[in-house]
XYZ file of C-alpha atoms in Angstrom:
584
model
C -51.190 72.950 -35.513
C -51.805 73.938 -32.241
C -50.175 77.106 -30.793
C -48.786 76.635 -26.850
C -49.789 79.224 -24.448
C -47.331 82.413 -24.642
C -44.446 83.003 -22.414
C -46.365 84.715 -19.690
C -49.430 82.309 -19.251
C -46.769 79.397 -19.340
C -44.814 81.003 -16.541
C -48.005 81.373 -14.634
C -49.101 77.711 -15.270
C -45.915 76.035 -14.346
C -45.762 76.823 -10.535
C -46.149 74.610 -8.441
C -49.058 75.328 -6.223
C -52.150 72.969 -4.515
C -54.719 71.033 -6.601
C -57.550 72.739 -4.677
C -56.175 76.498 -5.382
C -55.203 75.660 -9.157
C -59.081 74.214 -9.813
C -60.356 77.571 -8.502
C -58.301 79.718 -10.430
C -59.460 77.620 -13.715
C -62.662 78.927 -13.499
C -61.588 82.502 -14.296
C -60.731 81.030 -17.947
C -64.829 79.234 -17.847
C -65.549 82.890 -17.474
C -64.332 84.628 -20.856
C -66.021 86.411 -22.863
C -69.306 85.913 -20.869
C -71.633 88.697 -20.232
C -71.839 90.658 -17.467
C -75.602 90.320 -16.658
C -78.163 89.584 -18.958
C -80.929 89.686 -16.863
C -84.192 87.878 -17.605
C -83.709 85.227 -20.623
C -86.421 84.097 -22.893
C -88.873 82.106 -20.837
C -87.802 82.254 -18.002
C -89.757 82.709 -15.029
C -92.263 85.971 -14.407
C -91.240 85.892 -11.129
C -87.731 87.849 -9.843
C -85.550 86.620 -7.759
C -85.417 88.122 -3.906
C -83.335 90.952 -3.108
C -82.186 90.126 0.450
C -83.189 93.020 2.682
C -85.288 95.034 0.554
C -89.051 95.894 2.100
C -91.388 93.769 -0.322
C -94.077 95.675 -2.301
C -94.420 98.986 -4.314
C -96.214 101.539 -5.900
C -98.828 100.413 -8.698
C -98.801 103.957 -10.361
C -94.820 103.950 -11.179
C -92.222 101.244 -12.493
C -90.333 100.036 -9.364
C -86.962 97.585 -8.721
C -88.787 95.372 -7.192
C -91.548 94.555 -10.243
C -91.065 91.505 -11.715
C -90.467 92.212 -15.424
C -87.181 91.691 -17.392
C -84.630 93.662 -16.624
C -83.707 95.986 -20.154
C -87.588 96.234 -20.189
C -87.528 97.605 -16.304
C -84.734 99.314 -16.625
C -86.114 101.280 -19.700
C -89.489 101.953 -17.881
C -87.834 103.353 -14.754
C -85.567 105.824 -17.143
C -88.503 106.735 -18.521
C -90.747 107.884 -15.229
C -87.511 109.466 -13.690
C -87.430 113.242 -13.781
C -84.229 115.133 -14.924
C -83.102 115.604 -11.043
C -83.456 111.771 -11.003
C -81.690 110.660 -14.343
C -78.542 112.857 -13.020
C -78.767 111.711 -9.660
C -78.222 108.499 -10.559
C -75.212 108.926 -12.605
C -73.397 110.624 -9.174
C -71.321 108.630 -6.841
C -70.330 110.543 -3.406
C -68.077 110.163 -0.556
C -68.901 112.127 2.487
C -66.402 113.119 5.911
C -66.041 111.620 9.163
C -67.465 108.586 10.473
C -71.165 108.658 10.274
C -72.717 110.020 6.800
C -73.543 113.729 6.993
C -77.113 115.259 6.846
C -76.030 116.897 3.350
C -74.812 112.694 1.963
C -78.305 111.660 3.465
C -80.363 113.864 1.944
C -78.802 113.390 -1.354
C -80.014 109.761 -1.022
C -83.249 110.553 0.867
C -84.079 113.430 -1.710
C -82.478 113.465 -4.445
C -82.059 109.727 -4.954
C -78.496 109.773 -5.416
C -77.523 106.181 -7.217
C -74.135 105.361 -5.782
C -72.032 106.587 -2.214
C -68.351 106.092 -2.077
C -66.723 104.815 1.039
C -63.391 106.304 1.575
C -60.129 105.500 4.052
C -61.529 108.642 6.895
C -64.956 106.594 6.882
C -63.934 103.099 8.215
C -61.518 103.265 11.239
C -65.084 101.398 12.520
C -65.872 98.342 10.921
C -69.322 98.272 12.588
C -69.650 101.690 12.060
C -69.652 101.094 8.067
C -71.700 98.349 8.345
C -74.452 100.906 10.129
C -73.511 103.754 7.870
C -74.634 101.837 4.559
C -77.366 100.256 6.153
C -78.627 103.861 7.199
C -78.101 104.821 3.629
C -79.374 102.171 2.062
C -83.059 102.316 4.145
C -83.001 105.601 2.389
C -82.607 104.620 -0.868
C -85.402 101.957 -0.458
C -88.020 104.622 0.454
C -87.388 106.313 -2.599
C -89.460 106.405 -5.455
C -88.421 103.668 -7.454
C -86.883 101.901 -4.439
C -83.152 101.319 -6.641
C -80.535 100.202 -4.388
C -77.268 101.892 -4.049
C -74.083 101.108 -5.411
C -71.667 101.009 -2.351
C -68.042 101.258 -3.645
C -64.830 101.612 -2.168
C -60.940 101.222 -2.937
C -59.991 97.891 -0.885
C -57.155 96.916 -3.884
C -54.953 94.703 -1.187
C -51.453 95.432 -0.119
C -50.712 99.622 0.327
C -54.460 100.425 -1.137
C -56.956 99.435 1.455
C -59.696 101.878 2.654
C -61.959 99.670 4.828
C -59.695 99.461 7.884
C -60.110 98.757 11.143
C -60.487 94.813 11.929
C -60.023 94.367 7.423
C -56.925 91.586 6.821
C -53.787 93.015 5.918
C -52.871 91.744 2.143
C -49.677 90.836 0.414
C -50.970 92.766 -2.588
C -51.075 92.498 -5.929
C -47.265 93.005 -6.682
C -46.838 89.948 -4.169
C -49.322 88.269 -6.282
C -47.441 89.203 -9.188
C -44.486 87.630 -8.103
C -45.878 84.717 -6.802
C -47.218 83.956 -10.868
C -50.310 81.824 -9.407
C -54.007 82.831 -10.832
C -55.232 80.770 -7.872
C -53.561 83.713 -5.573
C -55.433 86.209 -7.289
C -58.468 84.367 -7.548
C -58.370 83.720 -3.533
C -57.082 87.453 -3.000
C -60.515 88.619 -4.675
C -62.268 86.289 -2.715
C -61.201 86.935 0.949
C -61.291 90.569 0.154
C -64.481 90.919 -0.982
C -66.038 88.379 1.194
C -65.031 90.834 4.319
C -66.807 93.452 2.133
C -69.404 91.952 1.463
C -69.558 91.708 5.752
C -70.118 95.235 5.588
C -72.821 95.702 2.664
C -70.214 96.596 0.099
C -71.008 95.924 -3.360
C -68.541 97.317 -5.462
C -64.767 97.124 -5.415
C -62.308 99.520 -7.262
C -60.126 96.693 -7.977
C -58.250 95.374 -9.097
C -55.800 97.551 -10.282
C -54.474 96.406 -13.561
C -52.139 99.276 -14.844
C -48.614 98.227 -15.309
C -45.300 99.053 -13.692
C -42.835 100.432 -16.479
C -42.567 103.457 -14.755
C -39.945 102.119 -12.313
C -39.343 105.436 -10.389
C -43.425 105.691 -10.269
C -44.921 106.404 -6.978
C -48.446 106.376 -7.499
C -49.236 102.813 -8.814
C -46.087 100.792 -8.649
C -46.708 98.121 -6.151
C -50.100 98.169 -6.881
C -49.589 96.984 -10.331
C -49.015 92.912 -10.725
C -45.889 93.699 -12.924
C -45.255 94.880 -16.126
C -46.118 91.963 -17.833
C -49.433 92.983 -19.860
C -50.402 89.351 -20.369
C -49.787 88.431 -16.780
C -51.311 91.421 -15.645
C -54.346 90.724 -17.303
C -54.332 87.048 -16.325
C -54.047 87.690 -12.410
C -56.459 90.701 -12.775
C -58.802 88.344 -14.236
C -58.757 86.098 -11.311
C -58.914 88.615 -8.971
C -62.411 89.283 -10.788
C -63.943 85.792 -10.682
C -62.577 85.243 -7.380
C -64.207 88.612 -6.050
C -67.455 87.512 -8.450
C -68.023 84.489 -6.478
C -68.148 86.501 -2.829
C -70.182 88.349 -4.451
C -68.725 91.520 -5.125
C -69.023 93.397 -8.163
C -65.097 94.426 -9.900
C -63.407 97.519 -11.762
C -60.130 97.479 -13.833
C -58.731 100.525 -13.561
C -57.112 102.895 -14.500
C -58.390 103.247 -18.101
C -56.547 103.235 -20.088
C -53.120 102.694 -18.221
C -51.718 104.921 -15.776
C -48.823 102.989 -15.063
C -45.880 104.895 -17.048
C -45.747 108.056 -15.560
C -44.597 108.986 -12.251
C -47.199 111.781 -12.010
C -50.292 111.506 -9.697
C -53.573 112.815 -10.721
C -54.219 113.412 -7.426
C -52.056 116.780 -7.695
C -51.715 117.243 -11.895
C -52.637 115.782 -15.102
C -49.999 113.236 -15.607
C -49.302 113.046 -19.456
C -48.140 109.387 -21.064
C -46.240 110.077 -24.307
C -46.427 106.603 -25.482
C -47.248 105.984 -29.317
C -50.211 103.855 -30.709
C -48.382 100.710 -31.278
C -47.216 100.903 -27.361
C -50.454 102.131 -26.702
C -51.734 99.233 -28.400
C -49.978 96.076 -27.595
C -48.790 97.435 -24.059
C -51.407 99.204 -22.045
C -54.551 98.063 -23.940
C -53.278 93.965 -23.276
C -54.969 93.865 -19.077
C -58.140 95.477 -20.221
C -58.476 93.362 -23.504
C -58.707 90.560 -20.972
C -60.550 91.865 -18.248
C -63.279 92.906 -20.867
C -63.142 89.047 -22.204
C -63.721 87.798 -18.766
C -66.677 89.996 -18.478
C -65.553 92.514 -15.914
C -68.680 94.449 -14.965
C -66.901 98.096 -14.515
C -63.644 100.110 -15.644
C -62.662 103.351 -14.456
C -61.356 105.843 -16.586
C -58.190 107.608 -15.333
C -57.162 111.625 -15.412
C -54.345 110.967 -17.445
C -53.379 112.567 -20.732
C -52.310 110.371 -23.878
C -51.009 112.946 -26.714
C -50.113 111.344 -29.370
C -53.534 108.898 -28.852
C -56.183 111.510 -28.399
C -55.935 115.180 -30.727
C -55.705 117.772 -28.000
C -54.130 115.472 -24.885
C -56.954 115.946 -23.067
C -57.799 113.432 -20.228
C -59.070 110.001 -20.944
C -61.956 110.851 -18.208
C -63.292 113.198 -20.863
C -62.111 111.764 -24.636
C -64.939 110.473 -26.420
C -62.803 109.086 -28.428
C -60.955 106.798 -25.790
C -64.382 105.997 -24.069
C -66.692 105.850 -26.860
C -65.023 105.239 -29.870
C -62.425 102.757 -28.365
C -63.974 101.071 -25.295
C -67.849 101.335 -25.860
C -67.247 100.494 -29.711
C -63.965 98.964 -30.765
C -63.386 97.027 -27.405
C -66.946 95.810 -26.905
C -66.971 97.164 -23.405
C -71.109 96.759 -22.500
C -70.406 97.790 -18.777
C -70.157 100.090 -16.331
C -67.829 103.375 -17.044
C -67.093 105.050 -13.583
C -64.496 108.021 -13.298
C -62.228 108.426 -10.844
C -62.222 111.040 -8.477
C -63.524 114.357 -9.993
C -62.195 116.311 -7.382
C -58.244 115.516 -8.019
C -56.650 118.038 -9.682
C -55.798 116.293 -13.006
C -59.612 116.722 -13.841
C -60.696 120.165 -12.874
C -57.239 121.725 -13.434
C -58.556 120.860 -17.504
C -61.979 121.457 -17.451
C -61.962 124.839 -15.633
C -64.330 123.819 -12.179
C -66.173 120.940 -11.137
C -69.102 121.426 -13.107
C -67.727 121.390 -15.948
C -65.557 118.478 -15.313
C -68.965 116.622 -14.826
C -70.140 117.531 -17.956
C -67.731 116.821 -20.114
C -67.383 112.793 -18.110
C -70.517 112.390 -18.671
C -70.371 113.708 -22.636
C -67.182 111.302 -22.982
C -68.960 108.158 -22.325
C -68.720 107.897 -18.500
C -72.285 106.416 -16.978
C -71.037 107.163 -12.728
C -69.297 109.963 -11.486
C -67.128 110.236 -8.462
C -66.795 112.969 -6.002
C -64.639 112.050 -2.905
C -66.976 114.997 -1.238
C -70.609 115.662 -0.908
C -71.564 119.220 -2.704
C -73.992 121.731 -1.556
C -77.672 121.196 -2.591
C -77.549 123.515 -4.865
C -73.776 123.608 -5.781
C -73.063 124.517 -9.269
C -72.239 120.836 -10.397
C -75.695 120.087 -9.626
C -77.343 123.271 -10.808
C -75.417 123.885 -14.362
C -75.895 120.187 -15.113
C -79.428 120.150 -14.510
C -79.859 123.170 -16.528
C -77.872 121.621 -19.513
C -80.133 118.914 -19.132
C -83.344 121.094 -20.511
C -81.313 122.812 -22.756
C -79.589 120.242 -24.564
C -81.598 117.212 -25.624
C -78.083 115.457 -26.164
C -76.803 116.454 -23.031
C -79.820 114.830 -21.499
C -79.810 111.734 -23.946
C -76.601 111.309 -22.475
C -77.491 111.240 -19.212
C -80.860 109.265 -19.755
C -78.529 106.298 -21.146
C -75.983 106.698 -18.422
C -78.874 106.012 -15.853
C -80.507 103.354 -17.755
C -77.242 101.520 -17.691
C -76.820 101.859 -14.369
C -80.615 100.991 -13.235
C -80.162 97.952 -15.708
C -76.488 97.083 -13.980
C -78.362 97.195 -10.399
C -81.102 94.705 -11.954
C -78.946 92.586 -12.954
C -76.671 92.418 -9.953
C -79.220 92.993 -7.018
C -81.492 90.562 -8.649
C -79.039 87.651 -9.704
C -79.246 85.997 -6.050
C -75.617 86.073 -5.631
C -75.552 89.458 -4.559
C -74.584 91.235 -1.066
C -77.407 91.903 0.971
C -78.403 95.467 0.969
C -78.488 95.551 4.675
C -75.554 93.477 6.086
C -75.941 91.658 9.369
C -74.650 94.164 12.128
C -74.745 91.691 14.735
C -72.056 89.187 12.833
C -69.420 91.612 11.716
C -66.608 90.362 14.577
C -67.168 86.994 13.615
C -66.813 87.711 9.393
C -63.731 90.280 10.338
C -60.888 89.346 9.506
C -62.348 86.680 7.488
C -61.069 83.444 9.168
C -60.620 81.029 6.458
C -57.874 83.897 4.723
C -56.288 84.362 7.732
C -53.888 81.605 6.665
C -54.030 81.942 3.294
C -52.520 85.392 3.032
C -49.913 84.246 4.946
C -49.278 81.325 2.259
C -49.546 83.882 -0.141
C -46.657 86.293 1.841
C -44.570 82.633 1.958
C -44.888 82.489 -2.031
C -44.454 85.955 -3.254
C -40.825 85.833 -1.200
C -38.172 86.469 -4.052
C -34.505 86.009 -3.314
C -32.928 88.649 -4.961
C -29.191 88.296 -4.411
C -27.897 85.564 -2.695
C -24.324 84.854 -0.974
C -25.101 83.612 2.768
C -28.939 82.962 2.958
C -29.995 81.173 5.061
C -29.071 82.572 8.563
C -29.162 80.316 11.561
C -29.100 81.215 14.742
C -25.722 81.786 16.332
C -25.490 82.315 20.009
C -21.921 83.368 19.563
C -22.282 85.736 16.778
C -24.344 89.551 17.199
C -26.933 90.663 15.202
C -28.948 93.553 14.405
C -32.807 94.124 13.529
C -33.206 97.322 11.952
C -36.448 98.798 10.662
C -39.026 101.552 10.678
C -41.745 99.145 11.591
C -42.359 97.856 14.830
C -44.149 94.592 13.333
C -41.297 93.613 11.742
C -38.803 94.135 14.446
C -41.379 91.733 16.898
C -41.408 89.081 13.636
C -37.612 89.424 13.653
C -37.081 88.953 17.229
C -39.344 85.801 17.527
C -37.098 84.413 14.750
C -33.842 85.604 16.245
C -34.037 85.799 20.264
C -31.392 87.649 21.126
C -30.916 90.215 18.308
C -30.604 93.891 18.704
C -33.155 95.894 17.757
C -32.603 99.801 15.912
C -34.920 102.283 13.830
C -33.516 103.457 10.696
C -31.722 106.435 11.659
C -28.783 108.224 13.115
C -28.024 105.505 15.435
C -27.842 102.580 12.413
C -24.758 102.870 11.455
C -23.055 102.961 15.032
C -25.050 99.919 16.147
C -23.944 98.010 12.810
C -20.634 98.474 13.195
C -20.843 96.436 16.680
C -22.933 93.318 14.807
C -21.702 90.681 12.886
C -25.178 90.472 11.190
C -27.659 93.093 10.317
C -31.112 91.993 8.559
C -32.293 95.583 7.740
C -35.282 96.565 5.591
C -36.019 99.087 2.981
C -38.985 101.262 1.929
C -38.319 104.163 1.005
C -36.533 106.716 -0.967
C -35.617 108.486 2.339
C -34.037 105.133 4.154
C -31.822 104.670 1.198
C -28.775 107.055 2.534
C -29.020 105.209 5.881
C -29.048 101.620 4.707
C -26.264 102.827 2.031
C -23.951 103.925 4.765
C -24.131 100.269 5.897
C -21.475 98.679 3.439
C -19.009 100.447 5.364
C -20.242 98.678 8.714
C -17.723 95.798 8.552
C -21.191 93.323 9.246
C -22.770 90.882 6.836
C -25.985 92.944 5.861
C -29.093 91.365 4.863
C -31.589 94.109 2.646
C -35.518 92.709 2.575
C -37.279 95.025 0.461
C -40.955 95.825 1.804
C -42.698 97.708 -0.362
C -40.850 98.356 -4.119
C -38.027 96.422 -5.049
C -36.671 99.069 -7.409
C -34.884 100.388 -4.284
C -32.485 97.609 -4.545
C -31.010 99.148 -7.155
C -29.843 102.138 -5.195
C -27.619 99.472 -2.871
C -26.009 97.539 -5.265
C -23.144 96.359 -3.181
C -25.635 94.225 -0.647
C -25.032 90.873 -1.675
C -27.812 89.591 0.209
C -31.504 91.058 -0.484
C -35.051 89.199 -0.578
C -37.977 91.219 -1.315
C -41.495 90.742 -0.095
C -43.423 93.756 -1.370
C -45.581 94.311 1.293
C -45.873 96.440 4.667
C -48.198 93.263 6.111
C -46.937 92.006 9.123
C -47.611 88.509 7.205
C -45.037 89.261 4.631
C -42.542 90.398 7.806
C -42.726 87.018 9.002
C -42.541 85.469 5.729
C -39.286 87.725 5.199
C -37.929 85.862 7.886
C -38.952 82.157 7.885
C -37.295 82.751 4.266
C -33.761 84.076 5.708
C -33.861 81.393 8.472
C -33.891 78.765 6.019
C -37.540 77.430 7.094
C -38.583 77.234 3.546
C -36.761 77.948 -0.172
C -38.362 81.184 -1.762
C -39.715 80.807 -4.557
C -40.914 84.192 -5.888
C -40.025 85.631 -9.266
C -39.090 88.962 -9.609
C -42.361 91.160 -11.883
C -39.878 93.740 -12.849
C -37.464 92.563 -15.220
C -34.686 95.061 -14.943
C -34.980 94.575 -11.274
C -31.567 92.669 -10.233
């Protein structure tokens, strides 16, 4: 007999949302368990497809990205011909500072033929100017021997996470997305996102982010996660994927294997997760089980410490036995293993310095590794590696494979004629940012995700005879409040709050964070009707239990601010679901 689908994919299935959305998050599902790439198929054609923007032609005496052979056979040939200063090179990803890429990030690319760069939040105030930044970078990857493109990655997650700034949309987020229950939110999530990265010549995203939120007090992922469903999660991660795939932009899960239950950040320490195996198993493992099914092309491994998984606790960026034993070979994982930062703390402060910390990545299983910061030329993570390289014939096995995987990866993407062009248009950017189809969808999206948390006097109409108060740390959603509610009041959250409250017979106030919590508290002494919308974490709700009226919207985007209050006004009935279940 046939089984029905389980508790979380029915919850998903049932909401109510348009025919056109729901086909288009179906064909996340077409995708399981399909390969990532599988590059030139029994006869098929000699000829490769174009690479948009790449200079046609190449040397006749080396194996270059641009000959038209299949792609393990290319691949193989180019790992081959590469010295050991190449083969290492192209397992490094790095970020540089400032606007414009430094000499030192250049001649990385120029000289060293460094495979990947990493865009970071200090690069991209400047749209255009990251659109002329990769194309700089990429011309100098072009030139090199072998011609291989770069990987251009960066952190654009939606909602709190979003690196590419300047003119980029502002997201609900994936914890909006979570509470919304719709794959076809996801799916369109991925798809506006990435299409505005795409804009700029981005080809990798580190999204989505697919750990879960059982860590309730956790800072570092929380509203980043979809919930702490692991079924769900791995559902609306999943369309998040194939909704990115189809802009064209290649996905990572992350963080590998789960950094959601612990409120440590690896930015600062190793955060350890004392979970045991049959947690470990059916809790944490569940998103990546299904992002691996749907063929997601990368995961990133996490600093984070699992002792009673791993022998000696030591982080899952440098466990063979999480990489290799459990993604590469139980899991079936066949792509891309990237690290995330080496630089934070919760690497280096275990392996000692940098160098070593690159090592021992690489040794676990990892194929890229990511430096938020250029190094010297002759810094010792380049110098000891390369060294290890001629003394160890399994260091540099290691490394050859890493690199082939990679080279292969590029084939495969760069070649597939779905790709982003290496060098984006510079003259279109202001038309293609803020993509102007999602413009109104992330606003339905903000409308969906609303969640009516406690409930005694919504909605609020207008009442010309009665006061109220706007209170917030955000100036957007005091202006979304006011075009609502004319002649409201308007107050920070501060010193003044309570005074002002006591004068209003209404106060819509929101929350979030820890620190606004005594100041909003103080406000069930005001005498008013108080109205708590939640902006960023809901678990702050539970820190003013007495509010009997609180919606939450888990977002700072001014979209989800004026979703927040076409919700209270009564303009439309909320139907979000709350992602945390303890949450009341």
């Amino acid at each position: 007999m046939e089984r029905g689908p389980a508790p979380a994919l029915r919850r998903l299935r049932i909401r109510l949302v348009p025919v056109s959305l729901c086909a288009a998050a179906l064909s996340v599902f077409a995708l399981a368990g399909a390969p990532a790439g599988s590059g030139a198929p029994a006869g098929s054609p000699t000829r490769a497809p174009a690479i948009a923007g790449q200079p046609a032609g190449a040397p006749t005496n080396l194996p270059h990205f641009s000959d038209n052979r299949p792609h393990a056979e290319l691949a193989a040939a180019i790992a081959d011909a590469m010295t050991d200063e190449e083969l290492l090179a192209q397992t490094l990803m790095f970020g540089w500072a400032g606007l414009d890429p430094s000499p030192l990030v250049t001649s990385w690319v120029a000289e060293r033929s460094l495979g990947s760069i990493k865009v970071f939040g200090w690069n991209t105030d400047n749209t255009q100017k990251v659109a002329e930044s990769v194309t700089l970078l990429q011309k100098k990857a072009a030139e090199g021997r072998f011609g291989i493109p770069l990987f251009v990655a960066t952190d654009q997650e939606g909602g709190w996470i979003r690196h590419i700034k300047g003119r980029t949309s502002e997201t609900p987020g994936n914890l909006a997305i979570g509470a919304s229950g719709v794959p076809a939110d996801a799916w369109y999530s991925g798809y506006y996102i990435s299409r505005e990265l795409a804009a700029l010549g981005i080809n990798l995203n580190f999204a989505p982010t697919v750990d879960l939120y059982t860590d309730y007090e956790s800072t570092v992922i929380g509203p980043r996660s979809f919930g702490e469903d692991p079924e769900s999660a791995g559902i609306l991660g999943a369309s998040f994927m194939a909704g990115s795939r189809e802009a064209g932009v290649l996905t990572t899960a992350k963080h590998f294997p789960g950094h959601g239950d612990t409120g440590s950040d690896s930015h600062g320490k190793l955060p350890v997760i004392d979970i045991d195996k049959k947690t470990f198993a059916e809790r944490e493992l569940v998103p990546f089980r299904r992002m691996i099914q749907a063929g997601v092309p990368a995961i990133m491994s996490g600093h984070l410490s699992f002792p009673r998984i791993t022998p000696n606790g030591e982080p899952a960026t440098f466990s063979k036995k999480l990489l290799t034993a459990l993604l590469r070979e139980e899991l079936k994982f066949t792509g891309l293993i990237i690290t995330d930062d080496i630089m934070m703390n919760g690497a280096t402060s275990w392996a000692g310095s940098v160098s070593k910390a690159v090592q021992l990545a690489l040794e676990a299983g990892n194929d890229i590794v990511e430096s938020s910061t250029t190094p010297g030329f002759y810094d010792a993570l380049w110098v000891n590696n390369i060294e290890r390289m001629k003394r160890s014939e399994a260091f540099r096995s290691r490394v050859r494979d890493a690199a082939y995987r990679i080279i292969r990866a590029k084939l495969d993407y760069f070649k597939s004629g779905s790709a982003v062009p290496i060098f984006p248009d510079l003259d279109n950017i202001d038309e293609r940012i803020p993509d102007p189809e999602g413009k109104q969808f992330f606003l339905s999206l903000a409308a969906r995700s609303v969640t009516v948390v406690r409930n005694e006097s919504l909605p609020l109409q207008a009442d010309p005879t009665k006061k109220m108060l706007i209170a917030s740390s955000f100036p957007e959603f005091l202006s979304a409040g006011r075009t609502r509610y004319p002649d409201a009041n308007v107050s920070g959250i501060n010193g003044q709050l309570f005074r002002m409250a006591r004068a209003s017979d209404t106060v819509i106030v929101s929350l979030a964070s820890e620190s606004e919590v005594p100041f909003v508290r103080d406000l069930q002494w005001s005498g008013a009707n108080i109205v708590i919308v939640s902006l960023l974490s809901p678990v702050l709700l539970d820190r003013v239990p007495w509010a009997k009226n609180a919606i939450a919207v888990y977002s700072y985007a001014p979209d989800s601010f004026r979703a927040a209050f076409a919700s209270i006004a009564g303009d439309f009935e909320p139907r979000g679901i709350m992602p945390l279940k303890d949450v009341q």
